[in-house]
Coordinates of C-alpha atoms in Angstrom, one line a residue:
X1 CA -10.1 22.7 -43.8
X2 CA -13.6 21.9 -43.3
X3 CA -15.2 19.8 -40.1
X4 CA -15.8 16.1 -40.1
X5 CA -19.4 15.4 -41.8
X6 CA -22.0 15.0 -39.5
X7 CA -23.1 12.0 -40.8
X8 CA -19.6 10.5 -41.0
X9 CA -18.9 9.8 -37.3
X10 CA -16.5 7.2 -36.4
X11 CA -16.6 5.1 -33.5
X12 CA -13.7 4.7 -30.9
X13 CA -13.2 1.3 -31.5
X14 CA -13.5 1.4 -35.2
X15 CA -9.9 1.3 -35.9
X16 CA -6.9 2.7 -37.5
X17 CA -8.9 2.5 -40.4
X18 CA -11.7 3.9 -39.6
X19 CA -12.1 7.7 -40.7
X20 CA -11.0 6.3 -44.3
X21 CA -13.6 3.8 -44.8
X22 CA -16.6 6.5 -43.0
X23 CA -15.1 9.1 -46.0
X24 CA -15.5 6.4 -48.2
X25 CA -19.2 5.7 -47.3
X26 CA -19.6 9.7 -47.6
X27 CA -18.4 9.5 -50.6
X28 CA -15.4 11.8 -50.4
X29 CA -12.6 9.2 -51.5
X30 CA -10.2 9.3 -52.4
X31 CA -8.7 10.2 -49.0
X32 CA -4.6 11.5 -48.7
X33 CA -3.2 11.5 -45.6
X34 CA -0.3 13.9 -45.1
X35 CA 2.3 14.0 -42.9
X36 CA 6.1 15.3 -42.4
X37 CA 9.6 14.4 -40.1
X38 CA 12.4 16.6 -38.7
X39 CA 9.7 19.4 -37.8
X40 CA 11.9 19.5 -34.4
X41 CA 15.4 18.9 -35.9
X42 CA 18.4 21.3 -35.7
X43 CA 20.1 19.8 -38.9
X44 CA 18.6 18.4 -42.0
X45 CA 16.2 18.8 -44.2
X46 CA 12.5 18.4 -43.7
X47 CA 10.3 15.4 -45.5
X48 CA 6.4 15.9 -46.4
X49 CA 4.9 13.1 -47.6
X50 CA 1.4 12.2 -48.6
X51 CA -0.1 8.9 -49.3
X52 CA -3.2 7.6 -50.6
X53 CA -4.0 4.1 -49.0
X54 CA -7.0 1.6 -50.7
X55 CA -6.0 -1.6 -48.6
X56 CA -4.8 -2.6 -45.4
X57 CA -0.6 -2.2 -44.7
X58 CA 0.5 -4.7 -42.4
X59 CA 1.7 -3.6 -39.1
X60 CA 1.1 0.0 -40.0
X61 CA 1.1 2.7 -36.8
X62 CA 2.7 5.7 -36.2
X63 CA 6.3 5.7 -37.2
X64 CA 7.4 6.8 -33.9
X65 CA 5.5 3.8 -32.7
X66 CA 7.4 1.4 -34.9
X67 CA 11.4 0.1 -34.7
X68 CA 13.4 1.6 -37.4
X69 CA 13.6 -2.1 -38.9
X70 CA 9.6 -2.0 -38.6
X71 CA 9.8 0.9 -40.3
X72 CA 11.6 0.3 -43.2
X73 CA 9.4 -2.8 -43.6
X74 CA 6.1 -0.8 -43.4
X75 CA 7.8 1.8 -45.5
X76 CA 8.3 -1.0 -48.5
X77 CA 4.7 -2.3 -48.3
X78 CA 3.0 1.0 -48.2
X79 CA 5.0 1.7 -51.9
X80 CA 3.9 -1.6 -52.6
X81 CA 0.0 -1.3 -51.6
X82 CA -0.5 2.2 -51.8
X83 CA -2.8 4.0 -54.6
X84 CA -0.3 7.3 -54.6
X85 CA 2.3 8.5 -53.1
X86 CA 4.5 11.8 -53.2
X87 CA 7.6 13.0 -51.1
X88 CA 8.8 16.6 -51.0
X89 CA 12.2 17.3 -49.5
X90 CA 12.8 20.5 -48.1
X91 CA 16.5 21.8 -47.2
X92 CA 17.7 23.1 -44.1
X93 CA 18.6 26.4 -45.8
X94 CA 15.0 26.6 -46.9
X95 CA 13.9 26.1 -43.8
X96 CA 15.7 29.2 -42.8
X97 CA 14.8 31.5 -45.2
X98 CA 10.9 30.5 -45.2
X99 CA 10.9 30.0 -41.2
X100 CA 9.8 26.5 -40.1
X101 CA 6.2 26.8 -39.8
X102 CA 6.0 28.3 -43.9
X103 CA 8.3 25.6 -44.8
X104 CA 6.3 22.6 -43.3
X105 CA 3.0 24.2 -44.2
X106 CA 4.4 24.5 -47.9
X107 CA 5.9 21.3 -48.0
X108 CA 2.6 19.6 -47.1
X109 CA 0.9 21.6 -49.6
X110 CA 3.1 20.3 -52.7
X111 CA 3.1 16.5 -51.5
X112 CA -0.5 16.9 -52.1
X113 CA -0.1 18.7 -55.3
X114 CA 2.4 15.9 -56.8
X115 CA -0.5 13.2 -55.9
X116 CA -1.4 11.8 -59.4
X117 CA -4.8 11.4 -57.9
X118 CA -6.5 14.1 -56.8
X119 CA -8.2 13.6 -53.2
X120 CA -11.4 13.7 -52.2
X121 CA -10.5 14.7 -48.5
X122 CA -7.5 15.0 -46.5
X123 CA -6.4 13.9 -43.2
X124 CA -3.8 16.1 -41.6
X125 CA -1.5 15.9 -38.2
X126 CA -1.7 18.1 -36.2
X127 CA -2.9 21.7 -37.7
X128 CA -4.8 22.1 -40.6
X129 CA -3.3 22.6 -44.2
X130 CA -5.8 25.8 -46.2
X131 CA -5.5 26.4 -49.5
X132 CA -5.5 23.0 -51.0
X133 CA -9.2 23.2 -52.8
X134 CA -9.8 19.8 -51.5
X135 CA -12.1 19.3 -48.3
X136 CA -10.2 18.0 -44.7
X137 CA -9.4 17.7 -41.4
X138 CA -6.8 18.4 -38.8
X139 CA -6.8 15.5 -36.3
X140 CA -4.8 15.6 -32.9
X141 CA -2.3 12.8 -32.8
X142 CA -3.6 11.6 -36.4
X143 CA -1.1 9.9 -36.9
X144 CA -1.8 7.3 -34.1
X145 CA -5.9 7.4 -35.5
X146 CA -5.7 7.4 -39.1
X147 CA -4.3 4.7 -41.2
X148 CA -3.5 7.0 -44.3
X149 CA -1.5 10.0 -41.6
X150 CA 0.0 7.3 -40.1
X151 CA 1.3 5.6 -43.9
X152 CA 2.6 9.3 -44.3
X153 CA 4.4 9.4 -41.4
X154 CA 6.2 6.0 -42.0
X155 CA 7.3 7.4 -45.6
X156 CA 8.4 10.6 -44.2
X157 CA 10.4 9.5 -41.5
X158 CA 12.0 6.6 -43.5
X159 CA 13.0 9.4 -46.6
X160 CA 14.4 11.7 -43.9
X161 CA 16.4 8.7 -41.5
X162 CA 18.1 7.5 -45.3
X163 CA 19.0 11.2 -46.3
X164 CA 20.5 11.9 -42.8
X165 CA 22.2 8.6 -43.1
X166 CA 24.2 9.7 -46.2
X167 CA 24.5 13.4 -44.5
X168 CA 26.4 11.3 -42.1
X169 CA 28.8 10.3 -44.4
X170 CA 29.8 13.9 -45.1
X171 CA 29.8 15.2 -41.9
X172 CA 30.3 12.5 -39.8
X173 CA 32.0 14.6 -36.8
X174 CA 27.7 15.4 -36.4
X175 CA 26.7 10.9 -36.1
X176 CA 23.7 12.1 -38.1
X177 CA 23.5 8.9 -38.5
X178 CA 22.8 8.0 -35.4
X179 CA 20.7 10.8 -34.1
X180 CA 19.2 12.4 -37.2
X181 CA 20.2 15.8 -36.3
X182 CA 17.6 16.1 -33.2
X183 CA 19.0 18.0 -30.4
X184 CA 20.7 14.9 -28.7
X185 CA 23.1 15.5 -25.7
X186 CA 26.0 13.8 -27.7
X187 CA 24.6 16.3 -30.9
X188 CA 24.6 19.2 -28.9
X189 CA 28.1 18.3 -27.7
X190 CA 28.9 17.9 -31.2
X191 CA 28.1 21.3 -32.2
X192 CA 29.7 23.0 -29.5
X193 CA 33.3 21.1 -30.4
X194 CA 32.7 21.6 -33.8
X195 CA 30.5 24.6 -34.5
X196 CA 27.5 24.2 -37.1
X197 CA 27.7 22.9 -40.5
X198 CA 26.3 23.6 -43.9
X199 CA 23.2 21.5 -42.7
X200 CA 22.3 22.9 -39.6
X201 CA 19.6 25.1 -39.2
X202 CA 21.2 28.7 -38.3
X203 CA 17.7 30.2 -36.9
X204 CA 18.0 27.5 -34.4
X205 CA 18.7 28.8 -30.8
X206 CA 21.1 25.9 -30.0
X207 CA 22.6 26.6 -33.6
X208 CA 23.2 30.5 -33.0
X209 CA 25.0 29.5 -29.7
X210 CA 27.2 27.2 -31.1
X211 CA 28.2 30.2 -33.9
X212 CA 28.2 33.0 -31.0
X213 CA 30.7 30.4 -28.9
X214 CA 33.0 30.3 -31.7
X215 CA 33.2 33.9 -32.7
X216 CA 36.1 35.7 -31.5
X217 CA 35.5 38.7 -28.9
X218 CA 36.3 41.8 -29.7
X219 CA 38.5 43.9 -27.6
X220 CA 37.3 47.4 -26.7
X221 CA 39.6 49.9 -28.5

């Protein structure tokens, strides 16, 4: 990832679309934002999204700052107004197989690669994603300061939440429709009571502990 061009300084009061406007002035467009949802969950898939915007989206904000109803409405507006959107879903099994960080990086790369328009610049939330073949910037709390990242965060979050509601129908004992696979007190209690299901990430410490707690104790010969 490259640094933000010196000539593209963004004022603190530039608003959520300030980075995109500054990059466009420098000819670095279209700008793609990428983000993921489900990194901290111990069950369910990891979802990455990439979004290119060319006009404002009403009510857009970091997905974590929106109510579920507002996220759904914003998600639909993004799909209507965005130039391009792509989504990648990584299964719990692949998160275990690859390791979470590698799975996360590969999902973000794949989401960008699936865009039909090649970005002129890429904004990522939190940490850099190398090997994109496109200049970019990793931004601290990027989903709160850059519109394209905020849009990607909403698309990833809503997509994942819908998938978790579907998984709730398959595994009702865990109430995935409520906590979406994160390690809430209710989820931890269900995990201890029932043990993990096929959608739990077996490399997570709490899932391993639940497996160990259910394994029979071997008696010394």
